Tab-separated table of C-alpha atoms in Angstrom:
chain	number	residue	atom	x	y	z
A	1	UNK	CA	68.449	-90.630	-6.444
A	2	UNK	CA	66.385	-89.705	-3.429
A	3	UNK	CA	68.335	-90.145	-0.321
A	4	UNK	CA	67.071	-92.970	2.393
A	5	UNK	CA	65.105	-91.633	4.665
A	6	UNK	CA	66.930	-91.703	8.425
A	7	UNK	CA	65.637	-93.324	11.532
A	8	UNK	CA	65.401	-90.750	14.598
A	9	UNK	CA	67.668	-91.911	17.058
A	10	UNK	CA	66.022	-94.714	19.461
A	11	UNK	CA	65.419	-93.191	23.004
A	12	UNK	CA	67.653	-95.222	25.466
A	13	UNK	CA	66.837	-96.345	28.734
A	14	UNK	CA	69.631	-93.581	30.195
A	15	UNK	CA	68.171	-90.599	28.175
A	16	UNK	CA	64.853	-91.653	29.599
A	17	UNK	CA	66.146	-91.658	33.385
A	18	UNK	CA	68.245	-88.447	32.770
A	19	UNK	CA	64.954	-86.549	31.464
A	20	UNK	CA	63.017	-88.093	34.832
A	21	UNK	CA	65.596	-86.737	36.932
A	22	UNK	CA	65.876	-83.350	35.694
A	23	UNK	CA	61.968	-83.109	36.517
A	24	UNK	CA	62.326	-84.358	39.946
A	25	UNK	CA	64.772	-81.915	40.345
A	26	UNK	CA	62.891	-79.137	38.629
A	27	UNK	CA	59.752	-79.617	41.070
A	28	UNK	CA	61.970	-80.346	44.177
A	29	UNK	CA	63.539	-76.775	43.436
A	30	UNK	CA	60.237	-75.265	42.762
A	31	UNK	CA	58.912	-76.516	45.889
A	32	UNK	CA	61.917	-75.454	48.456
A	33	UNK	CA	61.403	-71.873	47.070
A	34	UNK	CA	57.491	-71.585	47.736
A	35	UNK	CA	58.115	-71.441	51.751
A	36	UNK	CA	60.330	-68.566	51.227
A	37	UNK	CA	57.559	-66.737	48.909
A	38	UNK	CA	55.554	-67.535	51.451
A	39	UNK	CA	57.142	-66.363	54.908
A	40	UNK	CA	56.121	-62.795	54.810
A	41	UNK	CA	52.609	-63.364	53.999
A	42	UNK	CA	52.577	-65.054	57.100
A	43	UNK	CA	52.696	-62.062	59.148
A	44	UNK	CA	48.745	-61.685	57.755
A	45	UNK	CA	47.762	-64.088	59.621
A	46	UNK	CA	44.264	-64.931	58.377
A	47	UNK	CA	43.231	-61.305	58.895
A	48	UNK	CA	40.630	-61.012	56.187
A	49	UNK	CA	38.854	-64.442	57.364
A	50	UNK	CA	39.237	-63.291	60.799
A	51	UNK	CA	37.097	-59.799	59.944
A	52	UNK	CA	34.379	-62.108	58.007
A	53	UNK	CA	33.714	-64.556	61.215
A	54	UNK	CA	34.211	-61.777	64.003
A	55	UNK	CA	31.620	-59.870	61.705
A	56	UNK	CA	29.142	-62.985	61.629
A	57	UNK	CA	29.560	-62.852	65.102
A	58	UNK	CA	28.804	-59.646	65.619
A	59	UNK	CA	25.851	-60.140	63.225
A	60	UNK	CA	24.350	-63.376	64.853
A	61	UNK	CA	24.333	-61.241	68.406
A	62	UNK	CA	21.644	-59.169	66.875
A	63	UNK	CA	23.826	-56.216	65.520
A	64	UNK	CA	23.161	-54.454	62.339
A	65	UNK	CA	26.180	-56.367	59.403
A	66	UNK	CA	27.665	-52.975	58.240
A	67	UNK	CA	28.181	-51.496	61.456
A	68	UNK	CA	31.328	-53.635	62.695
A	69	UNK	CA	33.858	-51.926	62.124
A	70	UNK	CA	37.992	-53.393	63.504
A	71	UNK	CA	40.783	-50.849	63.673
A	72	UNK	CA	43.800	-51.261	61.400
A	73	UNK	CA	47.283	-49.942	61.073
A	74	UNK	CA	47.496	-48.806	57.393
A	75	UNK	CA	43.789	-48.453	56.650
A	76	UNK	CA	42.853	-46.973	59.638
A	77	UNK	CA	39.104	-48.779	59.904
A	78	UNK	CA	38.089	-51.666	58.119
A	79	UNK	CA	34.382	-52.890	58.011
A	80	UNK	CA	32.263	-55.760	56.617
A	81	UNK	CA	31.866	-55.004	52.868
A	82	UNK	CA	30.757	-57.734	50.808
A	83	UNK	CA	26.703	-58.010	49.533
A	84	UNK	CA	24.070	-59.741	51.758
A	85	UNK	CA	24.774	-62.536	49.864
A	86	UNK	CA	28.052	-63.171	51.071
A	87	UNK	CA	27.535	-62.872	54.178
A	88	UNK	CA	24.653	-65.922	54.355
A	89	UNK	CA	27.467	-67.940	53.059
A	90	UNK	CA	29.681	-66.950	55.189
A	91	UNK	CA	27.826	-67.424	58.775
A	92	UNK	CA	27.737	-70.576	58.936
A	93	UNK	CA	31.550	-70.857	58.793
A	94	UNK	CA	30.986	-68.667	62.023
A	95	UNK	CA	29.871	-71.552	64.550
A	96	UNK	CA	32.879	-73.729	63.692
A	97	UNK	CA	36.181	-73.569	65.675
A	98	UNK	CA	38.326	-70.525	64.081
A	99	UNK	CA	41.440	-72.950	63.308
A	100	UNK	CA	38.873	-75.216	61.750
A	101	UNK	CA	37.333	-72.597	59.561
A	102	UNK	CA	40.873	-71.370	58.517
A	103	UNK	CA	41.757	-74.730	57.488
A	104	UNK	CA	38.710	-75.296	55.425
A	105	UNK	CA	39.188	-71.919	53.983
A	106	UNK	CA	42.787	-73.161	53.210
A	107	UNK	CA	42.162	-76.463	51.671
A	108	UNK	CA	39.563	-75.211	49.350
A	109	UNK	CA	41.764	-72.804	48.124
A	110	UNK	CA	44.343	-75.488	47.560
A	111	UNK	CA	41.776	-77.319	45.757
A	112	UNK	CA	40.845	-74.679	43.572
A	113	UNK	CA	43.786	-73.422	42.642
A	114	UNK	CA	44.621	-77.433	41.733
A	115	UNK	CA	41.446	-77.416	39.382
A	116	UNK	CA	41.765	-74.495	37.700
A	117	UNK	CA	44.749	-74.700	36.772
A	118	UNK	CA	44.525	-78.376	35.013
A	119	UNK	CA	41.546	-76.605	33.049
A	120	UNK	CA	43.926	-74.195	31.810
A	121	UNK	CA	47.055	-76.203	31.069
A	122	UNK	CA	45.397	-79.260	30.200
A	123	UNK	CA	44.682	-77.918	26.780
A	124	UNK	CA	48.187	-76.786	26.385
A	125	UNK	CA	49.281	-80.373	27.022
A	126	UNK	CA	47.357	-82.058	24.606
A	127	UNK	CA	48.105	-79.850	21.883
A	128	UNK	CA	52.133	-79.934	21.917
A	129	UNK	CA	52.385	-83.238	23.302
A	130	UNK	CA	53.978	-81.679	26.743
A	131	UNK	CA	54.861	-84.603	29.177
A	132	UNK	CA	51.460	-84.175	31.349
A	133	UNK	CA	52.432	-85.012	34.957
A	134	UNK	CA	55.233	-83.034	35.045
A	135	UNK	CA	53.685	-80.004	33.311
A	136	UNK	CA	50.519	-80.109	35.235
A	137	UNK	CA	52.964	-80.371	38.459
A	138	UNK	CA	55.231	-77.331	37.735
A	139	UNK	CA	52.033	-74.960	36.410
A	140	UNK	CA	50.457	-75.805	39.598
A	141	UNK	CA	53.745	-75.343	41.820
A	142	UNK	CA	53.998	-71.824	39.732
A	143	UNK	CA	50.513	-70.563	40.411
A	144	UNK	CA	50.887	-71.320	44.129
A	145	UNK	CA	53.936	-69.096	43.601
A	146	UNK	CA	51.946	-66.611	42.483
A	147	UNK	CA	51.341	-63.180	45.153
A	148	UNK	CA	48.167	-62.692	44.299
A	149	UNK	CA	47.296	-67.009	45.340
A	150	UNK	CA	49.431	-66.066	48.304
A	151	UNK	CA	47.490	-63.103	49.543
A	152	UNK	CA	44.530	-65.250	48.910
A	153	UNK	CA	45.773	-68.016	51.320
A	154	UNK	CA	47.167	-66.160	54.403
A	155	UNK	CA	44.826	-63.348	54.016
A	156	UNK	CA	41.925	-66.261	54.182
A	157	UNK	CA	40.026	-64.636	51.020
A	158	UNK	CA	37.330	-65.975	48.841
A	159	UNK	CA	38.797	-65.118	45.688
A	160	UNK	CA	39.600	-68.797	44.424
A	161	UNK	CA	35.907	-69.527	44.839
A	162	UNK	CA	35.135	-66.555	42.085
A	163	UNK	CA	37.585	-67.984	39.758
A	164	UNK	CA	36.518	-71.232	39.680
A	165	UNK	CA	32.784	-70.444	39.446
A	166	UNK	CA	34.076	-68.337	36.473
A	167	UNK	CA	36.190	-70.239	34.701
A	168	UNK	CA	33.806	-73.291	34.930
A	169	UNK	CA	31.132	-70.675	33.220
A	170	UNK	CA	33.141	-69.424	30.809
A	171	UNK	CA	35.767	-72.167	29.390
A	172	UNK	CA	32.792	-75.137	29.392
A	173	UNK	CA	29.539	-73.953	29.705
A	174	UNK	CA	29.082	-70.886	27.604
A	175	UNK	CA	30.935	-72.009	24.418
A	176	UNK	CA	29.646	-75.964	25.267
A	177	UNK	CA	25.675	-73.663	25.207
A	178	UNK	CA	24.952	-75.738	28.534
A	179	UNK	CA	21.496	-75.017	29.777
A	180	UNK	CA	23.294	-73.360	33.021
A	181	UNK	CA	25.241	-71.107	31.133
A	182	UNK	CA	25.647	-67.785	32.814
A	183	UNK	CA	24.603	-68.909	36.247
A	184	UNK	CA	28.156	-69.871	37.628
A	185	UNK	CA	29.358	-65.917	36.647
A	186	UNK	CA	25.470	-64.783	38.164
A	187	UNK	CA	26.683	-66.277	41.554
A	188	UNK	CA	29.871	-64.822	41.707
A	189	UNK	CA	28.495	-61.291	41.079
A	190	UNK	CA	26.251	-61.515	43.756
A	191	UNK	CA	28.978	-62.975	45.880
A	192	UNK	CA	31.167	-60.072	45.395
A	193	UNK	CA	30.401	-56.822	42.871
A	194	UNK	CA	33.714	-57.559	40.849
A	195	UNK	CA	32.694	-60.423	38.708
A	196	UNK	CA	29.916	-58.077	37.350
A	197	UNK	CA	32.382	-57.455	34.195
A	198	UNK	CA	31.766	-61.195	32.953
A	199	UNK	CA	28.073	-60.159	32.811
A	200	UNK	CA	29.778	-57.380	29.998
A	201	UNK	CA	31.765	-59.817	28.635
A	202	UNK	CA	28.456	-61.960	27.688
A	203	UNK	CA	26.718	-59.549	26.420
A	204	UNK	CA	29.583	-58.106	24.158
A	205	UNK	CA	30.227	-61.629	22.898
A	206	UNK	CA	26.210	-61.393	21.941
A	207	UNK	CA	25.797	-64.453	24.626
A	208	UNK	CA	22.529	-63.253	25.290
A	209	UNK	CA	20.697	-66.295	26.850
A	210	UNK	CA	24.003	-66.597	29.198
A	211	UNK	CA	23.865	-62.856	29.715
A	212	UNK	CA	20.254	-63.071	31.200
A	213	UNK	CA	21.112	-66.046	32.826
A	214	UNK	CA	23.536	-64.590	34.989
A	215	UNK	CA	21.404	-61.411	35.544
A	216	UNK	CA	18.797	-63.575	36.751
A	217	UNK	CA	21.146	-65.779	38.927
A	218	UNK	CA	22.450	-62.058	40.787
A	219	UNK	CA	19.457	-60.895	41.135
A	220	UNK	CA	17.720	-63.952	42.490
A	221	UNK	CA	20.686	-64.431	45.007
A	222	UNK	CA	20.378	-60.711	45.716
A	223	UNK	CA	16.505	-61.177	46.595
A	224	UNK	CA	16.929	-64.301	48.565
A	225	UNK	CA	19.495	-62.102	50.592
A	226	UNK	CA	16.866	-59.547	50.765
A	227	UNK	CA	14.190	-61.821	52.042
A	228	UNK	CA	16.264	-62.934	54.803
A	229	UNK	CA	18.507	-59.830	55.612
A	230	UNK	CA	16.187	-57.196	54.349
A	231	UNK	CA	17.452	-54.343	56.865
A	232	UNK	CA	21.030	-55.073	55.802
A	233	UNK	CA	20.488	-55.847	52.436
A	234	UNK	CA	18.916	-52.459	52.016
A	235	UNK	CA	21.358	-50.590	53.890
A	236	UNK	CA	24.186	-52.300	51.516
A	237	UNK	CA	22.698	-51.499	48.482
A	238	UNK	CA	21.096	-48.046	49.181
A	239	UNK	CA	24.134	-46.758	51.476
A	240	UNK	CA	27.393	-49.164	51.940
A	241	UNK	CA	27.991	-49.258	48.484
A	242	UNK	CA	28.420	-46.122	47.632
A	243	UNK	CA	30.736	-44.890	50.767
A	244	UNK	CA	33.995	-45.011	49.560
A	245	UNK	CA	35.483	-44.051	52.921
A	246	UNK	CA	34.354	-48.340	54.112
A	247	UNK	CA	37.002	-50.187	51.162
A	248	UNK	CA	40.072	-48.401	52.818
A	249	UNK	CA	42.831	-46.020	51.400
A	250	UNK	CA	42.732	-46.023	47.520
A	251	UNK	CA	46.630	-44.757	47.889
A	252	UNK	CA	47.922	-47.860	48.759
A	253	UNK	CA	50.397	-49.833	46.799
A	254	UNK	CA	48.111	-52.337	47.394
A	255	UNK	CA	45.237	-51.111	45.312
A	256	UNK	CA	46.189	-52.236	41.723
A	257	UNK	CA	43.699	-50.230	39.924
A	258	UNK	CA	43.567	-47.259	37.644
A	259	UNK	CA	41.947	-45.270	40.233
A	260	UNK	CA	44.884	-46.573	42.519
A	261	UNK	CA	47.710	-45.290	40.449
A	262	UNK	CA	45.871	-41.785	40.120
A	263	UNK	CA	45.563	-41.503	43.678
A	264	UNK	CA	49.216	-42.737	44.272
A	265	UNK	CA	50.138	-39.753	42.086
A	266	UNK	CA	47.869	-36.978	43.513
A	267	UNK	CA	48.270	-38.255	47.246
A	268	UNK	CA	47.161	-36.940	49.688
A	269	UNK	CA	44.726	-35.245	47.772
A	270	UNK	CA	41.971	-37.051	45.805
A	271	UNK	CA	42.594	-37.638	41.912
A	272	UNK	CA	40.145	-36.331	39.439
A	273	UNK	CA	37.496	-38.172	39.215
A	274	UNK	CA	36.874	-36.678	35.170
A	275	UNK	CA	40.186	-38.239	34.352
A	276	UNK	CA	39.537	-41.561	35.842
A	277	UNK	CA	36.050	-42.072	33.724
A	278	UNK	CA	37.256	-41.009	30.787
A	279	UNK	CA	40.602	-43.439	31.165
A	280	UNK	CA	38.008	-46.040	32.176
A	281	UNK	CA	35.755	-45.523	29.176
A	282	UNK	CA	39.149	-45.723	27.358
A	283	UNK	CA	40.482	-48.529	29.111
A	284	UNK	CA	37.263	-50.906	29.201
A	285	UNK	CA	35.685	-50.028	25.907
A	286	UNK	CA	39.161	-51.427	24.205
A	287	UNK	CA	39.595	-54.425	26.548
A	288	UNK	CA	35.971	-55.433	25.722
A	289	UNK	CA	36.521	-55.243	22.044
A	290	UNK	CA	39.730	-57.160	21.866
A	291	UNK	CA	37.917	-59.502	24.185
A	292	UNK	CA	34.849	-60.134	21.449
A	293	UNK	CA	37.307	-60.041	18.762
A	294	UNK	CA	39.053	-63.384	20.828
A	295	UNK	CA	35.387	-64.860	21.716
A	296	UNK	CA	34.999	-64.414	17.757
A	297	UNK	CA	37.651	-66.244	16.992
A	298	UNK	CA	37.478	-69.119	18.940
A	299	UNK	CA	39.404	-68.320	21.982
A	300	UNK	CA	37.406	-68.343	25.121
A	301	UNK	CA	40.556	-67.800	27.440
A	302	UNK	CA	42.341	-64.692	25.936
A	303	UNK	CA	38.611	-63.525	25.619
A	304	UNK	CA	37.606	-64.249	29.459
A	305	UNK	CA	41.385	-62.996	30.512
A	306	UNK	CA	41.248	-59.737	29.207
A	307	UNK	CA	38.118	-59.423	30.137
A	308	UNK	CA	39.740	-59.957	34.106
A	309	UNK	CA	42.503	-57.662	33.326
A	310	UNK	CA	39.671	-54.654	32.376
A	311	UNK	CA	37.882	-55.615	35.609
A	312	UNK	CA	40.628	-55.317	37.903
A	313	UNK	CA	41.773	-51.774	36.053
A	314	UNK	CA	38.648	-50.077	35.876
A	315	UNK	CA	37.567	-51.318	39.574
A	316	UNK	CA	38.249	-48.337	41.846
A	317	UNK	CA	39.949	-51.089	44.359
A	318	UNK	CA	41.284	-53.778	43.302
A	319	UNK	CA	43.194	-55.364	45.874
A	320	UNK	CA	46.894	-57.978	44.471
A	321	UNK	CA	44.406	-60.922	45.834
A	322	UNK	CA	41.610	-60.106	43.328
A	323	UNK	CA	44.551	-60.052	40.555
A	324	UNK	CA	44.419	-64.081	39.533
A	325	UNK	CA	43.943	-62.754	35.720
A	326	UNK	CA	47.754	-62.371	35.223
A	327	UNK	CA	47.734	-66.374	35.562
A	328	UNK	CA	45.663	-67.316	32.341
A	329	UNK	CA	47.858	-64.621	30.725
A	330	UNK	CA	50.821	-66.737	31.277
A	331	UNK	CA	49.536	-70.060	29.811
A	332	UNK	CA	47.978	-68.024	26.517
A	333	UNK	CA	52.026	-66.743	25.934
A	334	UNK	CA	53.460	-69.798	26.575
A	335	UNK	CA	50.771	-71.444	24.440
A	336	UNK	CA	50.952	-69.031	21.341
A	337	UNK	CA	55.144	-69.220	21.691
A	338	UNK	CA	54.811	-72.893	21.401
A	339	UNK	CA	52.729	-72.549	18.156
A	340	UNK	CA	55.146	-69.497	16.689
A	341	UNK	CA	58.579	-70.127	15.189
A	342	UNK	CA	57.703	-72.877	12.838
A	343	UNK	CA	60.174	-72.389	9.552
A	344	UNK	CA	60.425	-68.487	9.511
A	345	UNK	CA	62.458	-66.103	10.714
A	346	UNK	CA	59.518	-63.789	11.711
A	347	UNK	CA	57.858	-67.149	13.341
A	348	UNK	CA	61.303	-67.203	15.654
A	349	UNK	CA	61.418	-63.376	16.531
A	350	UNK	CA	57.837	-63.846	17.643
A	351	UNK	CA	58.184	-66.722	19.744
A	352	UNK	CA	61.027	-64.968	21.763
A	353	UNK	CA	58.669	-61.883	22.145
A	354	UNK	CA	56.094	-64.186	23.280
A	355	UNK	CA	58.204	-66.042	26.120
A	356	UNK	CA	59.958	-62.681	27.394
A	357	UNK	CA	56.704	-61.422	27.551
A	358	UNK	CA	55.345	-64.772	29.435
A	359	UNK	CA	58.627	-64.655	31.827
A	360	UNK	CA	58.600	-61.166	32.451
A	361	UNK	CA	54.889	-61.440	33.594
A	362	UNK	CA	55.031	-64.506	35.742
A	363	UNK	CA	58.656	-62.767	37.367
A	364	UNK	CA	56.390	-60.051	38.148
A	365	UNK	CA	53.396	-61.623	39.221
A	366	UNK	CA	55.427	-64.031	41.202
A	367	UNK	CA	57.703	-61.259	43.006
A	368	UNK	CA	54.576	-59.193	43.450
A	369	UNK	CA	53.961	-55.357	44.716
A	370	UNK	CA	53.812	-55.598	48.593
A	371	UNK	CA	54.612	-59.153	49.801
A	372	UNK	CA	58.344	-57.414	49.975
A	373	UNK	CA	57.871	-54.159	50.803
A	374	UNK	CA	56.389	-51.987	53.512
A	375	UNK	CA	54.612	-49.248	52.120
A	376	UNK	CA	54.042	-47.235	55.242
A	377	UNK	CA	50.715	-46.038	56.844
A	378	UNK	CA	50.557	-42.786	55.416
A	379	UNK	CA	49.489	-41.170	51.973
A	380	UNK	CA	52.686	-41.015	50.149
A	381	UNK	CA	53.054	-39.549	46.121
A	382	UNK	CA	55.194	-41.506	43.894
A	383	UNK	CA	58.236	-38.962	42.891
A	384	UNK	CA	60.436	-40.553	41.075
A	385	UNK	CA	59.974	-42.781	38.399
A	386	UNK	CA	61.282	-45.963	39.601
A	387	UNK	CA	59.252	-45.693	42.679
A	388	UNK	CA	55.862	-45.477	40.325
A	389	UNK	CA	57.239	-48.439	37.858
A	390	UNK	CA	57.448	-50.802	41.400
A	391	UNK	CA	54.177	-49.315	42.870
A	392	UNK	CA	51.906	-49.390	39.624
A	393	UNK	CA	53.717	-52.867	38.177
A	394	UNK	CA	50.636	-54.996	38.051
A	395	UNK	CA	48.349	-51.499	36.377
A	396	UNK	CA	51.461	-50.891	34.049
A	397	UNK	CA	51.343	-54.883	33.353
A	398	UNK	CA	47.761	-55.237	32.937
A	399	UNK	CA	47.776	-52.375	30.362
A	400	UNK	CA	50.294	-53.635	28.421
A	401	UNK	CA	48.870	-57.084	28.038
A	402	UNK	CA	45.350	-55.421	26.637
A	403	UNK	CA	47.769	-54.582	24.229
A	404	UNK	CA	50.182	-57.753	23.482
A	405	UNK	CA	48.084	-60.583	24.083
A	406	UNK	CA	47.986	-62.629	21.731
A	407	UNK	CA	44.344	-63.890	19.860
A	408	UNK	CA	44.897	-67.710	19.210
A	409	UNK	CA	42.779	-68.371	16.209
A	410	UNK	CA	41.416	-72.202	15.971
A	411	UNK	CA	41.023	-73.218	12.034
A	412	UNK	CA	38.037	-75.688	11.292
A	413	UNK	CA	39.228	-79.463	12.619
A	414	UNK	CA	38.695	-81.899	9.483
A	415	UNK	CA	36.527	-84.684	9.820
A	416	UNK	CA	37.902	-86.710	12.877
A	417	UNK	CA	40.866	-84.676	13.197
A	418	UNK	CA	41.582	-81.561	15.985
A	419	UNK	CA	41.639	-78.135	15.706
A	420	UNK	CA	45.287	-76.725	14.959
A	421	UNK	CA	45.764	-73.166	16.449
A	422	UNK	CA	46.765	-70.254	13.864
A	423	UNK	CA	47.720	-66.632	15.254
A	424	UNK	CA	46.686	-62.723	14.379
């Protein structure tokens, strides 16, 4: 005789108010540690946003863009180095009140970082029933945690600006085949040269319409530039570009890039260039491909993350504020652990991997490569090997999630019913 099916146990009024005040403590605790994370970035003190608007000064006196130039302590010089296009965005900003500007600046990167990441979790959410305030709070307390979000806030950068133009692009309107599709990565390439590996991403996804679409939208940003700044714009383009001695020392432990490691290793002489392109060519060639292999399969966000994680190795500076790609990382391992360990042994040994792969990162990400450290002012080789596995972390990181991230495959929804994630 079958046995009667049992009742789960009724949720009681005091399990309920336990639960709420675990949360409240969770985010209370979350929230005391950000000013901590945040204290040393302080000492930047808006530095980057104070270069842009002394350089729109400079600009709107009648000087020629690319020749300001400010003295600094570990990169000796630092100049004016984003396109045209940048700049006419960036000089209006220029007749407002500096404390004014650095608020704005502030608040928008508040209110990106906000919005992004509700487009990431928000998924996440819905598909294992995750209590949605509360989730939504802690992701967003977490990504504020984050060094490269806090070297994009007291260094005043534009970064946040990128990744939302991006992620709008590529999580709604490519896959959605919106008739803007493409334009929202176009802008951000003309806004700053990094972006340009979305472009890639489209066209080795076979997104051709979107492709062109965001050639178009750089180019046509580039021209309007052109047609307003045509002196500068052709000095950028022709000269500025291509004079590596204008982005700062590639040594640094600040410069999370291929190209950064190699130097870190050969310093104070230059690395070989040979061995850089061909671990490049390496480097992107199999990002790209595990990225189309993700597009192919459904998932936009591993796709358009390792896509970001090839960009900011094969970049010869990439900078821990132009490092948000870590972030979407996270939420893909958390999301494919949540799926994993259904019944199986094997399903349980993989979830583990999965979240000591997604805590290790975010520990990482969160603790950062310089926000704690003072790396000096001069070229100095990394000796020993502990010294290059804290210098290279987010490289060493980014290389091994090329490898380990997980594709989440989405299996055809039934009539009326949602798509159920499956893994490979």
């Amino acid at each position: 005789m079958p046995a009667e099916p049992v009742a789960p146990p009724a949720v009681t009024s005091d399990d309920q108010g336990g639960r709420t005040a675990r949360r409240v403590v969770t985010v209370l605790a979350l929230a005391a540690v950000l000013p901590a994370l945040y204290l040393p970035g302080m000492v930047h003190d808006f530095f980057d946003l104070k270069i842009y608007m002394r350089a729109m000064d400079w600009w709107s006196s009648g000087h020629p863009l690319y020749d300001y130039v400010q003295p600094d302590r570990v990169q000796g010089e630092l100049y004016f180095t984003y396109p045209p296009f940048s700049a006419l965005l960036l000089w209006p900003f220029a007749v407002l009140p500096l404390g004014l500007t650095i608020a704005v600046f502030t608040v928008l990167t508040g209110i990106g970082v906000i919005v992004t990441t509700r487009w990431l979790v928000r998924p996440v959410i819905e598909r294992h029933g995750l209590p949605r305030a509360f989730t939504l709070t802690v992701a967003v307390l977490l990504v504020f945690a984050v060094e490269s979000t806090r070297e994009t806030i007291t260094f005043g950068q534009i970064n946040m600006l990128l990744v939302v133009l991006i992620l709008a692009d590529l999580l709604f309107a490519v896959p959605g085949g919106r008739r803007w599709a493409g334009v929202g990565v176009g802008l951000a390439t003309a806004l700053k040269l990094f972006p340009g590996i979305f472009i890639g991403y489209l066209l080795v996804t076979r997104r051709w319409r979107a492709a062109v679409a965001a050639g178009v939208t750089a180019a046509v940003a580039t021209l309007l530039a052109a047609a307003l700044a045509p002196l500068d714009s052709w000095r950028f383009w022709t000269h500025e570009l291509w004079a590596t001695n204008r982005v700062g020392r590639t040594d640094y432990t600040g410069n999370q890039s291929l190209f950064g490691l190699l130097s870190r290793i050969d310093a104070p002489a230059k690395p070989n260039q040979l061995l850089w392109l061909a671990l490049v060519m390496v480097v992107a060639g199999f990002g790209l491909w595990r990225a189309a292999r993700a597009a192919r399969a459904g998932d936009e966000l591993t796709g358009l993350t390792l896509t970001g994680l090839v960009g900011g190795l094969v970049s010869p500076i990439t900078w821990t504020h132009h490092i948000y790609w870590f972030i979407p990382a996270v939420v893909v391992l958390v999301d494919a652990a949540l799926d994993a360990g259904r019944g199986t042994v094997a399903g349980v040994r993989r979830r583990r991997r999965l979240l000591a792969l997604a805590v290790g990162t975010s520990i990482v990400i969160i603790y950062g490569v310089v926000s704690f450290y003072d790396w000096g002012v001069a070229p100095a080789r990394t000796d020993t090997p502990a010294e290059f596995l804290l210098r290279n972390a987010y490289v060493l990181l980014a290389l091994l999630l090329l490898v380990a991230l997980p594709v989440r495959r989405r299996a055809e929804p039934a009539h009326g019913q949602r798509a159920e994630p499956t893994h490979g």
